[in-house]
GROMACS .gro file of C-alpha atoms in nm:
model
  218
    1MET     CA    1   0.281   3.912   2.826
    2THR     CA    2   0.076   4.185   2.791
    3ALA     CA    3   0.240   4.538   2.761
    4PRO     CA    4   0.168   4.818   2.968
    5PRO     CA    5  -0.072   5.046   2.842
    6ARG     CA    6   0.060   5.359   2.671
    7THR     CA    7   0.020   5.716   2.767
    8THR     CA    8  -0.105   6.017   2.561
    9GLU     CA    9   0.278   6.163   2.576
   10GLN     CA   10   0.383   5.848   2.418
   11SER     CA   11   0.165   5.832   2.150
   12ALA     CA   12   0.238   6.214   2.106
   13SER     CA   13   0.588   6.100   2.062
   14ASP     CA   14   0.524   5.843   1.825
   15VAL     CA   15   0.366   6.060   1.567
   16ARG     CA   16   0.628   6.333   1.624
   17ASP     CA   17   0.925   6.080   1.549
   18TYR     CA   18   0.752   5.990   1.235
   19ARG     CA   19   0.888   6.216   0.939
   20THR     CA   20   0.612   6.280   0.645
   21LEU     CA   21   0.681   6.111   0.323
   22GLU     CA   22   0.615   6.411   0.118
   23THR     CA   23   0.741   6.273  -0.215
   24THR     CA   24   0.577   5.911  -0.159
   25PRO     CA   25   0.200   5.930  -0.297
   26ARG     CA   26   0.105   5.636  -0.081
   27PRO     CA   27   0.304   5.352   0.111
   28ASN     CA   28   0.413   5.036  -0.117
   29GLY     CA   29   0.144   4.735  -0.016
   30ARG     CA   30  -0.236   4.772   0.027
   31LEU     CA   31  -0.439   4.877   0.331
   32THR     CA   32  -0.721   4.646   0.312
   33LYS     CA   33  -0.848   4.465   0.593
   34GLU     CA   34  -0.673   4.131   0.555
   35ASP     CA   35  -0.328   4.335   0.550
   36LEU     CA   36  -0.395   4.548   0.837
   37ASP     CA   37  -0.578   4.339   1.091
   38PRO     CA   38  -0.254   4.163   1.235
   39LEU     CA   39  -0.072   4.504   1.248
   40VAL     CA   40  -0.369   4.655   1.424
   41LYS     CA   41  -0.398   4.381   1.698
   42ASP     CA   42  -0.011   4.416   1.764
   43ALA     CA   43  -0.022   4.781   1.777
   44GLY     CA   44  -0.355   4.776   2.018
   45GLU     CA   45  -0.157   4.580   2.259
   46GLY     CA   46   0.124   4.852   2.256
   47ASN     CA   47   0.388   4.696   2.048
   48PRO     CA   48   0.627   4.975   1.953
   49ALA     CA   49   0.723   4.830   1.632
   50ALA     CA   50   0.385   4.769   1.512
   51ILE     CA   51   0.280   5.111   1.640
   52HIS     CA   52   0.564   5.292   1.429
   53SER     CA   53   0.481   5.023   1.110
   54LEU     CA   54   0.102   5.134   1.151
   55LEU     CA   55   0.163   5.468   1.108
   56GLN     CA   56   0.408   5.443   0.818
   57MET     CA   57   0.116   5.301   0.661
   58ILE     CA   58  -0.149   5.520   0.712
   59GLU     CA   59   0.001   5.876   0.785
   60PRO     CA   60   0.088   5.957   0.405
   61VAL     CA   61  -0.237   5.885   0.289
   62VAL     CA   62  -0.412   6.079   0.608
   63VAL     CA   63  -0.188   6.376   0.491
   64ARG     CA   64  -0.290   6.343   0.098
   65TYR     CA   65  -0.651   6.287   0.234
   66CYS     CA   66  -0.684   6.618   0.428
   67ARG     CA   67  -0.481   6.837   0.176
   68ALA     CA   68  -0.747   6.710  -0.096
   69ARG     CA   69  -1.029   6.804   0.126
   70MET     CA   70  -0.901   7.124   0.249
   71GLY     CA   71  -0.782   7.219  -0.098
   72GLY     CA   72  -0.431   7.313   0.051
   73ARG     CA   73  -0.545   7.599   0.226
   74ASP     CA   74  -0.464   7.703   0.562
   75LEU     CA   75  -0.817   7.725   0.798
   76SER     CA   76  -0.746   7.974   1.061
   77TYR     CA   77  -0.447   7.832   1.245
   78LEU     CA   78  -0.472   7.495   1.100
   79SER     CA   79  -0.326   7.380   0.794
   80ALA     CA   80  -0.403   7.031   0.603
   81ASP     CA   81  -0.052   6.882   0.751
   82ASP     CA   82  -0.184   7.036   1.128
   83VAL     CA   83  -0.524   6.822   1.068
   84ALA     CA   84  -0.332   6.501   0.952
   85GLN     CA   85  -0.117   6.534   1.251
   86GLU     CA   86  -0.461   6.549   1.483
   87VAL     CA   87  -0.577   6.240   1.270
   88CYS     CA   88  -0.299   6.036   1.373
   89LEU     CA   89  -0.278   6.129   1.703
   90ALA     CA   90  -0.657   6.037   1.744
   91VAL     CA   91  -0.616   5.723   1.565
   92LEU     CA   92  -0.340   5.627   1.831
   93LYS     CA   93  -0.570   5.699   2.101
   94ALA     CA   94  -0.848   5.484   1.970
   95LEU     CA   95  -0.629   5.193   1.894
   96PRO     CA   96  -0.620   5.025   2.272
   97ASP     CA   97  -1.016   5.000   2.262
   98TYR     CA   98  -1.067   4.928   1.900
   99GLN     CA   99  -1.232   4.606   1.834
  100ASP     CA  100  -1.282   4.417   1.520
  101ARG     CA  101  -1.657   4.372   1.436
  102GLY     CA  102  -1.608   4.273   1.090
  103GLY     CA  103  -1.535   4.606   0.926
  104SER     CA  104  -1.177   4.750   0.849
  105PHE     CA  105  -0.973   4.969   1.055
  106LEU     CA  106  -0.962   5.170   0.778
  107TYR     CA  107  -1.276   5.250   0.830
  108LEU     CA  108  -1.214   5.388   1.157
  109VAL     CA  109  -0.907   5.619   1.027
  110HIS     CA  110  -1.131   5.763   0.734
  111ALA     CA  111  -1.396   5.852   0.978
  112ILE     CA  112  -1.154   6.032   1.220
  113ALA     CA  113  -0.989   6.208   0.938
  114ALA     CA  114  -1.358   6.332   0.791
  115ASN     CA  115  -1.439   6.438   1.125
  116LYS     CA  116  -1.127   6.640   1.173
  117VAL     CA  117  -1.183   6.820   0.866
  118ALA     CA  118  -1.524   6.908   0.939
  119ASP     CA  119  -1.379   7.057   1.276
  120ALA     CA  120  -1.144   7.232   1.120
  121TYR     CA  121  -1.416   7.423   0.859
  122ARG     CA  122  -1.636   7.453   1.177
  123ALA     CA  123  -1.343   7.634   1.376
  124VAL     CA  124  -1.283   7.875   1.088
  125ALA     CA  125  -1.655   7.958   1.056
  126ARG     CA  126  -1.660   8.066   1.412
  127ASP     CA  127  -1.350   8.274   1.371
  128ARG     CA  128  -1.424   8.647   1.400
  129SER     CA  129  -1.071   8.777   1.385
  130GLU     CA  130  -0.994   9.073   1.145
  131PRO     CA  131  -0.741   9.027   0.855
  132VAL     CA  132  -0.431   9.239   0.908
  133PRO     CA  133  -0.299   9.463   0.636
  134GLU     CA  134   0.022   9.376   0.610
  135LEU     CA  135   0.166   9.062   0.403
  136PRO     CA  136   0.411   8.848   0.607
  137GLU     CA  137   0.795   8.933   0.521
  138ARG     CA  138   0.919   8.631   0.369
  139PRO     CA  139   1.109   8.589   0.050
  140LEU     CA  140   0.954   8.476  -0.257
  141VAL     CA  141   1.091   8.136  -0.409
  142ALA     CA  142   1.064   8.041  -0.760
  143GLY     CA  143   0.736   7.967  -0.902
  144ASN     CA  144   0.577   8.133  -0.625
  145GLU     CA  145   0.533   8.479  -0.775
  146PRO     CA  146   0.238   8.659  -0.639
  147GLU     CA  147   0.078   8.619  -1.016
  148SER     CA  148   0.167   8.233  -0.995
  149HIS     CA  149   0.011   8.226  -0.626
  150ALA     CA  150  -0.287   8.405  -0.746
  151LEU     CA  151  -0.363   8.137  -1.054
  152HIS     CA  152  -0.308   7.854  -0.832
  153LEU     CA  153  -0.535   7.981  -0.582
  154ASP     CA  154  -0.812   8.040  -0.836
  155LEU     CA  155  -0.771   7.674  -1.000
  156GLY     CA  156  -0.784   7.532  -0.640
  157ALA     CA  157  -1.106   7.732  -0.546
  158ARG     CA  158  -1.256   7.629  -0.887
  159LEU     CA  159  -1.206   7.250  -0.857
  160GLY     CA  160  -1.322   7.299  -0.491
  161ARG     CA  161  -1.645   7.432  -0.612
  162LEU     CA  162  -1.685   7.185  -0.880
  163LEU     CA  163  -1.628   6.878  -0.622
  164ALA     CA  164  -1.862   7.059  -0.369
  165SER     CA  165  -2.144   7.037  -0.635
  166LEU     CA  166  -2.107   6.664  -0.598
  167PRO     CA  167  -2.298   6.450  -0.346
  168ARG     CA  168  -2.101   6.385  -0.026
  169VAL     CA  169  -2.040   6.003  -0.120
  170GLN     CA  170  -1.904   6.104  -0.460
  171GLN     CA  171  -1.690   6.379  -0.337
  172GLU     CA  172  -1.539   6.132  -0.097
  173ILE     CA  173  -1.480   5.832  -0.349
  174LEU     CA  174  -1.319   6.081  -0.618
  175THR     CA  175  -1.092   6.210  -0.313
  176LEU     CA  176  -0.978   5.860  -0.205
  177ARG     CA  177  -0.970   5.706  -0.544
  178ILE     CA  178  -0.766   6.002  -0.712
  179ALA     CA  179  -0.629   6.236  -0.453
  180VAL     CA  180  -0.477   5.941  -0.221
  181GLY     CA  181  -0.463   5.675  -0.448
  182PHE     CA  182  -0.686   5.414  -0.267
  183SER     CA  183  -0.771   5.096  -0.461
  184ALA     CA  184  -1.175   5.028  -0.505
  185GLN     CA  185  -1.147   4.779  -0.260
  186GLU     CA  186  -0.955   4.992  -0.009
  187THR     CA  187  -1.181   5.286  -0.080
  188ALA     CA  188  -1.493   5.047  -0.032
  189GLU     CA  189  -1.348   4.923   0.314
  190ALA     CA  190  -1.299   5.305   0.434
  191LEU     CA  191  -1.666   5.385   0.350
  192GLY     CA  192  -1.811   5.065   0.454
  193ILE     CA  193  -1.962   5.002   0.100
  194SER     CA  194  -1.892   4.752  -0.182
  195ALA     CA  195  -1.609   4.766  -0.448
  196GLY     CA  196  -1.855   4.763  -0.708
  197ASN     CA  197  -2.081   5.050  -0.568
  198VAL     CA  198  -1.736   5.233  -0.572
  199ARG     CA  199  -1.645   5.172  -0.923
  200VAL     CA  200  -2.024   5.253  -1.011
  201THR     CA  201  -2.016   5.590  -0.819
  202GLN     CA  202  -1.705   5.684  -0.925
  203HIS     CA  203  -1.797   5.661  -1.322
  204ARG     CA  204  -2.103   5.878  -1.224
  205ALA     CA  205  -1.936   6.120  -1.070
  206LEU     CA  206  -1.689   6.165  -1.328
  207THR     CA  207  -1.931   6.143  -1.609
  208ARG     CA  208  -2.112   6.469  -1.407
  209LEU     CA  209  -1.799   6.630  -1.394
  210ARG     CA  210  -1.716   6.594  -1.758
  211GLY     CA  211  -2.079   6.711  -1.815
  212MET     CA  212  -2.067   7.009  -1.589
  213ILE     CA  213  -1.725   7.104  -1.742
  214GLY     CA  214  -1.846   7.068  -2.127
  215ASP     CA  215  -2.134   7.317  -2.004
  216ASP     CA  216  -1.873   7.556  -1.931
  217GLU     CA  217  -2.002   7.563  -1.547
  218PHE     CA  218  -1.626   7.505  -1.457
   0.00000   0.00000   0.00000
């Protein structure tokens, strides 16, 4: 029997009820097409258990991807975790209409995440609000003193500029392989290229970064 269609409110509830795995770098198990296909099929048919399991698999890596691409910064009213939440909702909304055309579901997840991050940057570019002169009144916790915070912001900005100097595909591969923790095969499926291409491009990107650091461009 086919399950009744899910509403947008049900999809949003699915995301809210799932707790972010802050201390887990990525879920146990692989996210290749072979592993995801049966789960994606059941989730697309409205199986609540399959929907929850799929979220458990993709949500932690979506959070890590958004944090890596946004550098831990809040863009206007959107933080990286806000964007990750939007990605998960968009993935859920796309599930009923998803058709397997031979590619990986991971390709769709990555495409949605990349577009949402780009939307966040476009939104802040349109923001013309004036910054307030007062700092928010909240207590400083250990390790969050102004000096420490400034150093972390500076390092993050420098790393961001360094990565931004690379071609887009190299940026994406390093983000997925290093920040998210994908295997070469998972990265290949997310980007729609071969695993061999991922390895070669990653090697070239790291070699280029090492050269830039050695030349004091960092």
